[in-house]
Structure formats: structure tokens, C-alpha cells
Coordinates of C-alpha atoms and ligand atoms in Angstrom, one line a residue:
Chain A
X1 CA 48.2 -1.3 9.2
X2 CA 46.3 -0.6 6.0
X3 CA 46.5 3.1 5.5
X4 CA 46.9 3.6 1.8
X5 CA 43.9 2.5 -0.1
X6 CA 45.3 0.4 -2.9
X7 CA 42.4 1.4 -5.2
X8 CA 43.4 5.1 -4.9
X9 CA 45.7 6.1 -7.7
X10 CA 46.1 9.6 -6.4
X11 CA 43.3 10.9 -8.6
X12 CA 40.2 9.6 -6.8
X13 CA 36.9 11.4 -7.3
X14 CA 36.2 13.2 -4.0
X15 CA 32.6 13.9 -4.9
X16 CA 31.8 10.2 -5.2
X17 CA 30.5 8.3 -2.2
X18 CA 31.8 5.1 -3.8
X19 CA 35.4 6.4 -3.5
X20 CA 35.0 6.3 0.3
X21 CA 33.6 2.8 0.5
X22 CA 37.2 1.5 0.7
X23 CA 38.3 4.1 3.3
X24 CA 39.3 7.7 2.7
X25 CA 41.5 8.2 -0.4
X26 CA 44.7 9.2 1.4
X27 CA 46.9 9.0 -1.7
X28 CA 44.7 11.6 -3.4
X29 CA 44.7 13.9 -0.4
X30 CA 48.5 13.7 0.0
X31 CA 48.9 14.7 -3.7
X32 CA 46.4 17.6 -3.4
X33 CA 48.1 18.9 -0.2
X34 CA 51.4 18.9 -2.0
X35 CA 50.5 20.0 -5.5
X36 CA 47.0 21.4 -5.6
X37 CA 45.8 22.6 -2.2
X38 CA 42.9 24.5 -3.6
X39 CA 41.5 21.9 -6.1
X40 CA 38.5 22.5 -8.3
X41 CA 36.6 19.3 -7.9
X42 CA 34.0 18.1 -10.5
X43 CA 30.8 16.9 -9.2
X44 CA 28.3 15.1 -11.4
X45 CA 25.4 15.5 -9.0
X46 CA 25.5 19.3 -8.8
X47 CA 27.7 22.4 -8.9
X48 CA 31.5 21.8 -8.8
X49 CA 33.4 22.8 -5.7
X50 CA 36.7 23.7 -4.2
X51 CA 38.5 21.1 -2.2
X52 CA 40.7 22.6 0.6
X53 CA 43.1 20.0 1.9
X54 CA 45.9 21.7 3.9
X55 CA 45.7 22.1 7.7
X56 CA 47.0 25.7 7.6
X57 CA 44.5 26.8 5.0
X58 CA 41.5 25.2 6.7
X59 CA 42.3 26.8 10.0
X60 CA 42.8 30.2 8.5
X61 CA 39.6 30.0 6.4
X62 CA 37.3 28.5 9.1
X63 CA 37.9 31.6 11.2
X64 CA 36.6 33.9 8.5
X65 CA 32.9 33.1 8.7
X66 CA 31.9 36.4 7.0
X67 CA 33.9 35.4 3.9
X68 CA 33.2 31.7 4.0
X69 CA 29.7 31.3 5.1
X70 CA 27.7 28.4 6.6
X71 CA 24.4 30.0 5.7
X72 CA 24.2 28.5 2.3
X73 CA 24.6 24.9 3.2
X74 CA 27.2 22.8 4.9
X75 CA 27.1 19.6 2.7
X76 CA 28.4 19.1 -0.8
X77 CA 24.8 18.7 -2.1
X78 CA 23.2 21.8 -3.5
X79 CA 19.9 23.0 -2.1
X80 CA 17.5 25.7 -3.1
X81 CA 16.7 28.6 -0.9
X82 CA 13.3 27.1 0.1
X83 CA 14.9 23.9 1.0
X84 CA 17.6 25.7 3.0
X85 CA 15.0 27.6 5.0
X86 CA 12.9 24.6 5.7
X87 CA 15.8 22.4 6.9
X88 CA 18.3 24.7 8.4
X89 CA 19.5 24.6 12.0
X90 CA 21.7 27.1 13.8
X91 CA 24.6 25.2 12.3
X92 CA 23.6 26.7 9.0
X93 CA 23.8 30.3 10.2
X94 CA 26.6 32.7 10.6
X95 CA 27.6 35.0 13.5
X96 CA 26.1 37.1 15.0
X97 CA 22.8 35.2 14.5
X98 CA 24.6 31.9 15.1
X99 CA 26.2 33.1 18.3
X100 CA 22.9 33.9 20.0
X101 CA 21.6 30.4 19.7
X102 CA 24.9 28.8 20.4
X103 CA 25.3 30.7 23.6
X104 CA 22.2 29.1 25.0
X105 CA 23.6 25.7 24.4
X106 CA 27.2 26.1 25.5
X107 CA 26.5 25.7 29.2
X108 CA 24.4 22.5 28.7
X109 CA 27.3 20.9 26.8
X110 CA 30.2 22.4 28.7
X111 CA 33.1 20.4 30.1
X112 CA 31.8 20.8 33.6
X113 CA 28.2 19.8 32.8
X114 CA 29.4 16.8 30.9
X115 CA 31.7 15.7 33.7
X116 CA 28.6 15.1 35.8
X117 CA 27.7 12.3 33.5
X118 CA 30.9 10.4 33.9
X119 CA 29.5 7.8 36.3
X120 CA 26.5 7.3 34.1
X121 CA 28.7 6.7 31.1
X122 CA 30.9 4.3 33.0
X123 CA 27.9 2.2 34.0
X124 CA 26.6 2.1 30.5
X125 CA 30.0 1.2 29.1
X126 CA 30.4 -1.7 31.6
X127 CA 27.0 -3.1 30.6
X128 CA 27.7 -2.8 26.9
X129 CA 31.2 -4.3 27.2
X130 CA 30.2 -7.2 29.4
X131 CA 27.6 -8.2 26.9
X132 CA 29.8 -7.8 23.9
X133 CA 33.0 -9.3 25.3
X134 CA 31.2 -12.5 26.4
X135 CA 30.8 -13.3 22.7
X136 CA 34.5 -13.6 22.1
X137 CA 34.3 -12.9 18.4
X138 CA 31.9 -10.2 17.2
X139 CA 31.4 -7.0 15.2
X140 CA 32.8 -4.3 17.4
X141 CA 31.0 -1.5 15.6
X142 CA 27.6 -3.1 16.1
X143 CA 28.1 -4.5 19.6
X144 CA 30.2 -1.8 21.2
X145 CA 30.5 1.4 19.2
X146 CA 26.9 1.6 18.1
X147 CA 25.4 1.3 21.5
X148 CA 26.9 4.0 23.7
X149 CA 26.4 7.3 21.9
X150 CA 22.6 7.3 21.5
X151 CA 21.9 6.0 25.0
X152 CA 24.1 8.7 26.4
X153 CA 22.6 11.4 24.3
X154 CA 19.2 10.3 25.5
X155 CA 20.3 10.9 29.1
X156 CA 21.7 14.3 28.4
X157 CA 18.7 15.4 26.4
X158 CA 16.2 13.8 28.8
X159 CA 14.6 11.2 26.6
X160 CA 12.9 8.0 27.9
X161 CA 15.2 5.0 27.7
X162 CA 12.5 3.0 25.9
X163 CA 12.8 5.3 22.8
X164 CA 16.6 4.9 22.4
X165 CA 16.9 1.9 20.1
X166 CA 14.4 3.5 17.7
X167 CA 16.4 6.7 17.8
X168 CA 19.7 4.9 17.0
X169 CA 18.0 3.6 13.9
X170 CA 16.6 6.9 12.8
X171 CA 19.9 8.6 13.5
X172 CA 21.6 6.1 11.3
X173 CA 19.2 6.7 8.5
X174 CA 19.5 10.4 8.8
X175 CA 23.1 10.8 8.3
X176 CA 24.2 7.7 6.6
X177 CA 21.8 8.5 3.8
X178 CA 24.2 7.5 1.1
X179 CA 24.8 3.9 2.4
X180 CA 22.2 1.3 1.4
X181 CA 22.9 -0.6 4.6
X182 CA 21.3 2.2 6.6
X183 CA 18.6 3.6 4.5
X184 CA 16.2 2.5 1.8
X185 CA 16.3 6.0 0.4
X186 CA 19.9 6.3 -0.9
X187 CA 20.3 10.0 -1.5
X188 CA 22.3 10.1 -4.7
X189 CA 20.5 7.1 -6.2
X190 CA 16.9 8.1 -6.3
X191 CA 14.4 10.9 -6.6
X192 CA 13.8 12.1 -3.0
X193 CA 11.7 15.0 -4.0
X194 CA 9.1 14.2 -1.4
X195 CA 11.7 14.7 1.3
X196 CA 13.5 17.7 0.0
X197 CA 12.2 19.9 2.8
X198 CA 13.1 17.4 5.5
X199 CA 16.3 17.5 7.4
X200 CA 19.0 15.5 5.7
X201 CA 16.5 14.8 2.8
X202 CA 15.3 11.8 4.7
X203 CA 12.1 10.1 5.7
X204 CA 13.7 9.4 9.0
X205 CA 13.9 13.2 9.3
X206 CA 10.2 13.4 8.9
X207 CA 9.7 10.8 11.7
X208 CA 12.1 12.6 14.0
X209 CA 10.2 15.8 13.4
X210 CA 7.0 14.2 14.7
X211 CA 8.8 12.6 17.6
X212 CA 10.4 15.9 18.7
X213 CA 7.1 17.7 18.5
X214 CA 5.4 15.1 20.7
X215 CA 8.3 15.0 23.1
X216 CA 8.1 18.7 23.7
X217 CA 4.3 18.6 24.2
X218 CA 4.7 15.8 26.7
X219 CA 7.4 17.6 28.6
X220 CA 5.3 20.7 28.7
X221 CA 2.3 18.8 29.9
X222 CA 4.3 17.2 32.7
X223 CA 6.1 20.4 33.5
X224 CA 9.4 18.4 33.0
X225 CA 12.3 20.8 32.5
X226 CA 15.1 18.3 32.6
X227 CA 17.6 17.9 29.8
X228 CA 19.1 20.4 27.3
X229 CA 16.2 20.7 24.9
X230 CA 14.4 23.1 27.3
X231 CA 17.4 25.4 27.4
X232 CA 17.0 26.4 23.8
X233 CA 13.3 27.0 24.2
X234 CA 13.8 29.8 26.7
X235 CA 13.6 33.2 25.2
X236 CA 17.0 35.0 24.5
X237 CA 18.0 38.2 26.3
X238 CA 16.3 40.2 23.6
X239 CA 13.1 38.2 24.0
X240 CA 13.3 36.3 20.8
X241 CA 12.4 32.6 20.9
X242 CA 13.2 29.7 18.6
X243 CA 10.5 28.7 16.1
X244 CA 9.0 25.3 16.0
X245 CA 10.8 24.4 12.7
X246 CA 14.1 25.5 14.1
X247 CA 13.5 23.4 17.2
X248 CA 12.7 20.3 15.3
X249 CA 15.7 20.7 13.1
X250 CA 17.9 21.2 16.1
X251 CA 16.6 18.0 17.6
X252 CA 17.4 16.2 14.4
X253 CA 20.8 17.8 14.5
X254 CA 21.6 16.4 18.0
X255 CA 20.5 12.9 17.0
X256 CA 22.5 13.0 13.8
X257 CA 25.6 14.8 15.1
X258 CA 25.9 13.0 18.4
X259 CA 25.4 9.5 17.1
X260 CA 27.6 8.3 14.2
X261 CA 30.5 10.6 14.9
X262 CA 31.1 9.2 18.4
X263 CA 30.3 5.7 17.2
X264 CA 32.9 5.8 14.5
X265 CA 35.5 7.3 16.8
X266 CA 35.1 4.4 19.1
X267 CA 35.2 2.0 16.1
X268 CA 38.4 3.6 14.8
X269 CA 40.0 3.4 18.3
X270 CA 39.2 -0.3 18.5
X271 CA 40.6 -0.8 15.0
X272 CA 43.8 0.9 16.1
X273 CA 44.1 -1.4 19.1
X274 CA 43.9 -4.3 16.7
X275 CA 46.8 -3.1 14.6
X276 CA 49.1 -1.4 17.2
X277 CA 49.1 -3.8 20.2
X278 CA 51.3 -1.5 22.2
X279 CA 48.3 0.8 22.5
X280 CA 46.5 -1.6 24.8
X281 CA 49.6 -1.8 27.0
X282 CA 49.7 1.9 27.2
X283 CA 46.1 2.1 28.1
X284 CA 46.6 -0.5 30.8
X285 CA 49.5 1.4 32.3
X286 CA 47.0 4.2 32.6
X287 CA 47.7 7.6 34.2
X288 CA 48.6 10.5 31.9
X289 CA 47.7 8.6 28.7
X290 CA 44.0 9.4 29.4
X291 CA 44.6 13.1 29.1
X292 CA 45.5 12.7 25.5
X293 CA 44.1 9.4 24.3
X294 CA 40.6 10.5 23.3
X295 CA 41.8 13.3 21.1
X296 CA 44.2 11.1 19.3
X297 CA 41.6 8.4 18.7
X298 CA 39.2 11.1 17.4
X299 CA 41.9 12.6 15.2
X300 CA 42.6 9.1 13.9
X301 CA 38.9 8.6 13.2
X302 CA 37.9 12.0 11.8
X303 CA 34.3 10.9 11.4
X304 CA 33.2 14.2 9.9
X305 CA 35.3 14.0 6.8
X306 CA 34.5 17.5 5.6
X307 CA 32.2 20.4 6.2
X308 CA 31.2 22.9 3.5
X309 CA 31.2 26.7 3.3
X310 CA 30.2 29.1 0.5
X311 CA 32.2 32.2 -0.5
X312 CA 30.3 35.5 0.0
X313 CA 32.6 37.4 -2.4
X314 CA 35.4 36.9 -4.9
X315 CA 38.7 36.1 -3.3
X316 CA 42.2 35.1 -4.5
X317 CA 44.0 32.1 -3.1
X318 CA 46.9 30.0 -4.3
X319 CA 46.8 31.9 -7.6
X320 CA 43.2 31.0 -8.2
X321 CA 40.0 33.0 -7.9
X322 CA 37.3 31.7 -5.7
X323 CA 34.0 33.3 -6.9
X324 CA 31.1 34.5 -4.8
X325 CA 28.7 31.6 -4.5
X326 CA 31.4 28.9 -4.9
X327 CA 31.2 26.0 -2.6
X328 CA 34.3 25.0 -0.6
X329 CA 34.8 21.7 1.2
X330 CA 37.1 21.8 4.2
X331 CA 38.5 18.2 4.2
X332 CA 39.3 17.7 7.9
X333 CA 40.3 14.1 7.1
X334 CA 43.1 15.5 5.0
X335 CA 44.2 18.2 7.5
X336 CA 44.4 15.6 10.2
X337 CA 46.9 13.7 8.1
X338 CA 48.9 16.8 7.1
X339 CA 52.5 16.0 7.6
X340 CA 53.4 19.6 8.1
X341 CA 51.2 19.7 11.2
X342 CA 51.4 16.2 12.6
X343 CA 54.6 14.2 13.0
X344 CA 54.0 10.7 11.6
X345 CA 50.3 11.4 11.0
X346 CA 49.5 7.8 10.1
X347 CA 50.6 6.5 13.4
X348 CA 48.3 6.5 16.4
X349 CA 50.2 8.0 19.3
X350 CA 48.0 8.1 22.3
X351 CA 50.4 10.6 24.0
X352 CA 50.4 13.1 21.1
X353 CA 50.6 16.6 22.6
X354 CA 49.7 19.2 21.6
X355 CA 47.2 17.6 19.3
X356 CA 45.4 20.4 17.6
X357 CA 43.4 18.1 15.2
X358 CA 40.4 19.4 13.3
X359 CA 38.0 16.5 13.9
X360 CA 35.6 18.8 15.8
X361 CA 35.9 21.7 13.2
X362 CA 38.2 23.6 15.5
X363 CA 39.2 27.2 14.7
X364 CA 35.8 28.2 13.7
X365 CA 32.6 29.5 15.3
X366 CA 30.9 26.1 14.7
X367 CA 33.4 24.1 16.6
X368 CA 31.6 21.0 17.8
X369 CA 29.2 21.6 20.7
X370 CA 29.3 18.0 21.8
X371 CA 33.1 17.7 21.9
X372 CA 33.3 17.4 25.7
X373 CA 30.7 14.7 25.7
X374 CA 32.4 12.9 22.9
X375 CA 35.8 13.0 24.5
X376 CA 34.4 11.7 27.8
X377 CA 32.6 8.9 26.1
X378 CA 35.6 7.8 24.2
X379 CA 37.9 8.1 27.3
X380 CA 35.6 6.1 29.6
X381 CA 34.8 3.4 27.0
X382 CA 38.5 2.7 26.4
X383 CA 39.3 2.8 30.1
X384 CA 36.7 0.1 30.7
X385 CA 37.7 -1.9 27.7
X386 CA 41.4 -1.9 28.6
X387 CA 40.4 -3.2 32.1
X388 CA 38.7 -6.2 30.6
X389 CA 40.8 -7.6 27.7
X390 CA 44.2 -9.3 27.4
X391 CA 44.3 -9.0 23.6
X392 CA 42.2 -8.0 20.6
X393 CA 42.8 -8.8 17.0
X394 CA 40.9 -8.6 13.6
X395 CA 38.7 -11.5 12.8
X396 CA 37.8 -10.6 9.2
X397 CA 37.8 -7.8 6.8
X398 CA 36.5 -4.4 7.9
X399 CA 34.0 -2.5 5.8
X400 CA 33.7 1.2 5.5
X401 CA 30.6 3.4 5.2
X402 CA 29.6 4.5 1.7
X403 CA 29.8 8.2 2.3
X404 CA 32.2 11.0 1.5
X405 CA 30.8 12.9 4.5
X406 CA 30.8 10.5 7.4
X407 CA 33.9 8.4 7.6
X408 CA 33.4 5.2 9.5
X409 CA 34.1 1.5 9.8
X410 CA 30.6 0.1 9.7
X411 CA 31.7 -3.5 10.2
X412 CA 34.7 -4.4 12.4
X413 CA 35.0 -8.1 13.2
X414 CA 37.3 -8.7 16.1
X415 CA 38.3 -11.5 18.4
X416 CA 39.1 -10.7 22.0
X417 CA 40.6 -12.5 24.9
X418 CA 39.0 -11.4 28.1
X419 CA 41.0 -11.0 31.3
Chain B
X1 CA 57.0 41.7 23.5
X2 CA 56.7 39.5 26.5
X3 CA 53.7 37.9 28.2
X4 CA 53.5 35.9 31.4
X5 CA 50.9 33.3 32.1
X6 CA 50.6 32.2 35.7
X7 CA 49.5 28.6 35.9
X8 CA 47.1 27.1 38.5
X9 CA 49.9 24.9 40.0
X10 CA 52.0 28.0 40.8
X11 CA 54.5 27.9 37.9
X12 CA 54.5 30.5 35.2
X13 CA 55.2 30.6 31.5
X14 CA 56.9 33.8 30.2
X15 CA 57.2 33.9 26.4
X16 CA 57.8 36.2 23.5
X17 CA 54.7 37.2 21.6
X18 CA 54.0 39.2 18.5
X19 CA 52.0 42.4 18.0
X20 CA 48.9 41.7 16.0
X21 CA 48.5 38.3 17.5
X22 CA 45.8 38.0 20.1
X23 CA 46.6 36.7 23.5
X24 CA 44.9 33.3 22.8
X25 CA 47.1 32.8 19.7
X26 CA 50.2 33.7 21.7
X27 CA 49.2 31.1 24.3
X28 CA 48.7 28.5 21.6
X29 CA 52.0 29.3 20.0
X30 CA 53.7 28.7 23.3
X31 CA 51.7 25.7 24.3
X32 CA 50.4 27.3 27.5
X33 CA 48.4 24.6 29.3
X34 CA 44.8 25.5 30.0
X35 CA 44.3 27.9 27.1
X36 CA 42.6 25.7 24.5
X37 CA 41.0 28.2 22.2
X38 CA 38.9 25.7 20.3
X39 CA 37.0 28.1 18.2
X40 CA 40.1 30.0 16.9
X41 CA 39.0 33.3 18.4
X42 CA 35.4 33.3 17.0
X43 CA 33.9 34.0 20.5
X44 CA 32.2 30.6 20.4
X45 CA 33.9 28.4 22.9
X46 CA 35.0 30.3 26.0
X47 CA 38.0 28.0 26.3
X48 CA 40.5 30.8 26.4
X49 CA 39.5 32.3 29.7
X50 CA 42.1 34.3 31.7
X51 CA 42.2 36.5 34.8
X52 CA 44.1 39.7 34.0
X53 CA 46.5 40.8 36.8
X54 CA 45.2 43.9 38.7
X55 CA 47.9 46.2 37.3
X56 CA 46.9 45.3 33.8
X57 CA 43.1 45.3 33.9
X58 CA 42.7 48.9 32.9
X59 CA 45.1 48.7 30.0
X60 CA 43.5 45.6 28.7
X61 CA 40.0 47.1 28.9
X62 CA 36.7 45.6 29.7
X63 CA 35.0 42.7 28.0
X64 CA 32.6 43.6 25.3
X65 CA 28.9 42.9 25.7
X66 CA 28.9 39.5 23.9
X67 CA 32.2 38.5 25.5
X68 CA 30.8 39.3 28.9
X69 CA 27.8 37.0 28.1
X70 CA 30.1 34.3 27.1
X71 CA 32.1 34.7 30.3
X72 CA 28.9 33.9 32.2
X73 CA 29.4 30.4 31.0
X74 CA 32.9 29.8 32.5
X75 CA 33.8 28.5 35.9
X76 CA 35.6 31.1 38.1
X77 CA 34.4 34.3 36.5
X78 CA 35.8 37.3 38.2
X79 CA 35.8 41.0 37.5
X80 CA 39.2 40.6 35.9
X81 CA 38.0 37.8 33.6
X82 CA 38.6 38.1 29.9
X83 CA 38.5 35.8 26.9
X84 CA 42.0 36.0 25.7
X85 CA 41.2 35.8 22.0
X86 CA 39.6 39.2 22.4
X87 CA 42.8 40.8 23.7
X88 CA 44.9 42.1 20.7
X89 CA 48.5 42.4 21.6
X90 CA 49.9 45.9 21.2
X91 CA 53.0 47.7 22.5
X92 CA 51.3 49.1 25.6
X93 CA 50.7 45.4 26.7
X94 CA 54.4 44.5 26.7
X95 CA 55.0 42.7 30.0
X96 CA 51.4 41.7 30.4
X97 CA 50.6 39.3 33.2
X98 CA 47.6 37.1 33.3
X99 CA 46.7 33.9 35.1
X100 CA 45.0 30.7 33.8
X101 CA 42.1 29.8 36.1
X102 CA 41.8 26.3 37.4
X103 CA 38.8 24.6 35.7
Ligands
HEM501 C1 33.7 12.4 18.0 C2 32.5 12.8 17.9 C3 32.1 14.1 17.2 C4 32.7 14.6 16.1 C5 34.0 14.1 15.3 C6 32.0 15.8 15.7 C7 32.3 16.7 14.7 C8 31.8 18.0 14.5 C9 32.2 19.0 13.6 C10 33.4 18.8 12.6 C11 31.4 20.1 13.7 C12 31.6 21.4 13.0 C13 30.7 21.5 11.8 C14 31.0 22.8 11.0 O1 32.2 23.3 11.0 O2 30.1 23.2 10.3 C15 30.5 19.8 14.7 C16 29.5 20.6 15.1 C17 28.4 20.2 16.0 N1 28.4 19.1 16.7 FE1 29.7 17.6 16.8 N2 31.0 16.0 16.6 C18 31.0 14.9 17.5 C19 30.1 14.7 18.5 C20 29.0 15.4 18.8 C21 28.1 15.1 19.9 C22 28.2 14.0 20.9 C23 27.1 16.1 19.8 C24 25.9 16.3 20.6 C25 25.6 15.9 21.7 C26 27.5 17.0 18.7 C27 26.8 18.1 18.3 C28 27.2 19.1 17.5 C29 26.5 20.3 17.2 C30 25.2 20.7 17.8 C31 27.3 21.0 16.2 C32 27.0 22.4 15.6 C33 27.6 23.5 16.3 C34 27.5 24.9 15.7 O3 27.2 25.0 14.5 O4 27.8 25.8 16.4 N3 28.7 16.6 18.2 N4 30.7 18.5 15.2
FES502 S1 39.1 31.0 21.5 FE1 37.0 30.5 21.5 S2 36.1 32.2 22.7 FE2 38.2 32.6 22.6

């Protein structure tokens, strides 16, 4: 299996989206973990930042939200205070403010709530797979992985089915805003001044804004209280309510966060099946493997390559001084391949247990809200896939997304033999 | 110090833990099934829920206000429910017994 990107000489530019267009630069991450775990990374497009690459460091730092704050941005790109205020969601706040909003959402996204959607997911998976597999040779990202997450999110959120294809497209444009295949407004390649106040700097953000507003108005008019969006509109115990801006941003967050991440987890899982044929046998044997498979696939995928924090005061680490206001990138993709935490990290082991990967930003207050949904989707998709195929193999070169933030195989040609 | 986790299936895990750790961290260090602790003790996930054995509830103390609100989200909340990341291990808890609720 191709793991080491041959283009990566161990000194790849982590701030460059182009670097990741060939897959994550694992040689560079391995070197940094070993020699320079707190690496000052130069960034042409803005302020330089610290790259944190070791598992142990990230887990320790992610807990300390008072010291390493989410409230000054969570992406590498810099933003002014005005931009921050206009675009932020509760993901860009710190406890205790963060906790208040999050608490309202936890129940809606809990393991138990999500389990109720299992049959829905299974039906959707069956539909999607039957269509795709009939083709024999096809792009697995497009025909399988791209379809499920948005349709499922639509159900959970309570959106009309007819709107879902449009949402998939907008979700793509929102988050893959550095890949020209997905947006005509490539973030680092043009002046996007007009959109600076929009979520993810994107015109798709503007459209989603309008959609969210209309959606709520419609629901209110009909007295429809289904789905999770209503949960966050209810006043908190102290009587405070979410503002319209906060609401619209949260809606965009759901579309963006629930879409690509799950998609690229599924894609990475299919890619693994192509390269480690024993995985399909294991899945077909079934049983206990399903308790651990999804997490290993999601570790393998690590679709959220990093999230950023900002230091709130000076602090010493690894003999260096992190200054107040310095940006820090927690490279989950590196932590998930850290040989001191994972045995044989470049092998997919569906029975890996315990598997305390960091794909969901674990060990911090922002740990993914959608993780139970994502795990369920991945589990059910692969259960249904394994039932239907005898073999699966690559049918052409795979292509990665041009982004140092979302890691994903955007084109994955495969050939399957159906059962 | 020692801690015992009773598991839903009837078995139990008894293990050595360190002062200064919290009970969730001790569970993770010993791979106790059912104590996930996804948020690393940030009071943001409620995946570290335990029922404290009757003889230990007083010594462990009550859940704080926010912890209590978080506990409203779990299945199987009881008076003896705590989020184990909020229980700091200290000498007076040596021998602590808790059970892991079925989910
Ligand atoms: C495999 C799929 C997924 C991956 C890898 C993933 C990854 C992540 C990560 C790494 C974070 C933490 C960000 C940080 O530390 O700042 C996060 C947060 C979040 N995720 Fe996910 N996610 C996935 C699926 C989903 C889904 C399906 C949804 C929604 C339905 C979702 C909604 C959210 C939200 C709302 C947050 C913010 C939570 C907070 O700030 O408290 N995610 N996700
Ligand atoms: S570990 Fe998340 S609430 Fe205790």
C-alpha cells in the first residue's frame, strides 16, 4: 500500500495545500515527531504557527482550553476580530460559554439518539450500494462515499429530501474551499474580500445562510419541531437564546462538519479494502469486528487533518517559548500515526483495541459532536458493502483533495465483483 | 491505591490507580470497558458515567451543578451517578467501588 508519499523528502511545507494534493506528508510528520515535535512552521499566507505532531502532546494540550483557546480561530488562516465575530460558531468558543451551547446539542447527537437512525441508514446504504455496484467499475468516492452523509444529516436535522443534493454541493464548496474541483473561489488563490464575513469565506456560506433562515421560518410557520435544529433554539436554563447569526453559523457548521469528514472516512475504508484483501474476509466473518472496525477506519482516514488553537499566555514547551497569541496546529493525522501510541500505525487493523485515535479531536472539550452518527454510518455502510461483494480492487490512480485541513481521497476508481 | 469497577456483565476489574489521577483516567489506564472518556475530562461528553457504590457516595461527594446538568443526558441516571472525570483520586478513596452502567 502506498503510504509514504515519494514527493515528501521529510521537509514538506505543512502550510501549503499543494503539499497535501499527493496525500499527507508522512515522512515529514515522522521526522517532526522524532526531532522537532514543536515545530515553528513558516506560512506565506499569514502569521507563522507551531506544528504539534506527537500524540502525547496533543492530548495533553487539547485538555487545556484555557491556555490553548479555540476562541481566536480554529483554522490556519488568520482572521480579524470582526471576521471572527461574524463567522464564529460555538466551536470557536471556550468553556464555560462553549459548554452551555454544547450541552443543548449532546442529547440530540448522543449514541442512543443516533441508534434510532440505524434502520434508516441501512436502507439508504442499500439503495446507494445497489446503484453503485451495478456499474462494476466506478469512482467509489463519488458513487458511494459522497452520497450517504448528507442524506443522513438531512434526516437527523429534519430537512426536506428534495434539498439534499443541493446541500451536498454547498457543503463541498464550504469546506473544500482550497480545491478548484469543488469551488470556483479557491481560498488562497484569489481576493475573497467580499466573503470575509461569511462562514468559511465562501459564497456557498452566503447561500447556506439564506437557506437556514428560510428553513427556520418555514418550520416555525408549520409549527414543525422535528430534528435537532430546534433544540438549539430553545432558551438555556438562564434564559439566554442563540442569536440569528449564531444559528446560521451553526447550521453551516453541521453541513460542513457532517459531510466531508464522514465521506472521506468511507472513502479511506474502501481504499483500505482494495489494498488489504484480508479486511473484506474479516468483515464477512462479522461479529466482534464491528465493534472496532469503524474507529479503525476513521483513524486510518483522519479526515480532519488538524485543528488550530491560540495560546492565551506565554508557555514553555520542549525548550521553546510559545508566545501569547501564537497559533498552534494540532496535527491529528500525525498523532494517529504516532508509533509510540499505535502499534504498526500504517496498517489497518480492524480489531485494534483499545484504539484511542484522535480523529474526532478526542481529549478536549470540542470532541466531535457527530461522532456517534459518523461511527454508525461507517459501520452500517461497510456491513452492507461486505454483504454484496466478492472482491474489490483499484481501477486507476486515486486523487487526493488539495487541502491541508481536510484529508480525503476525492477520486477512487475501483472495480468490484458483486456476489 | 486500589479501585474496583463492577461491569454490567457481573465481572469486576480491580486495579492500581494513582493519586492525582481522576477516576476516568484511571479507568482508561486500565482499559476498563464502558468508560470511554472521549473529552479527556473536559465535562463535554458524558461518556465516563459511573454509579458510586452506596458506602462511597458520601466520601465521593455530590456532582457539581454543571456535572449534574450533564448527567441529565445519560441513560440510567441515579442518585449515585457521577461523571468519573470529576472524581479526583485521593487517599480517602483507597478501595473505592463503582459500577459501570449498561448503556
Ligand atoms: C468521521 C467523521 C467525522 C470526523 C473525523 C469529525 C472530526 C471532528 C473533529 C476533529 C472535531 C473537533 C474540532 C476541534 O477540536 O476544534 C469535530 C467537532 C465537531 N463535529 Fe465532527 N467529525 C465527523 C463527523 C461529524 C458529523 C457527522 C457531525 C454532525 C452531524 C459533526 C459535527 C461536529 C460538530 C458540531 C463539532 C464541534 C463540536 C464542539 O466544538 O464542541 N462531525 N469533528
Ligand atoms: S470524560 Fe468527558 S465528561 Fe468525563
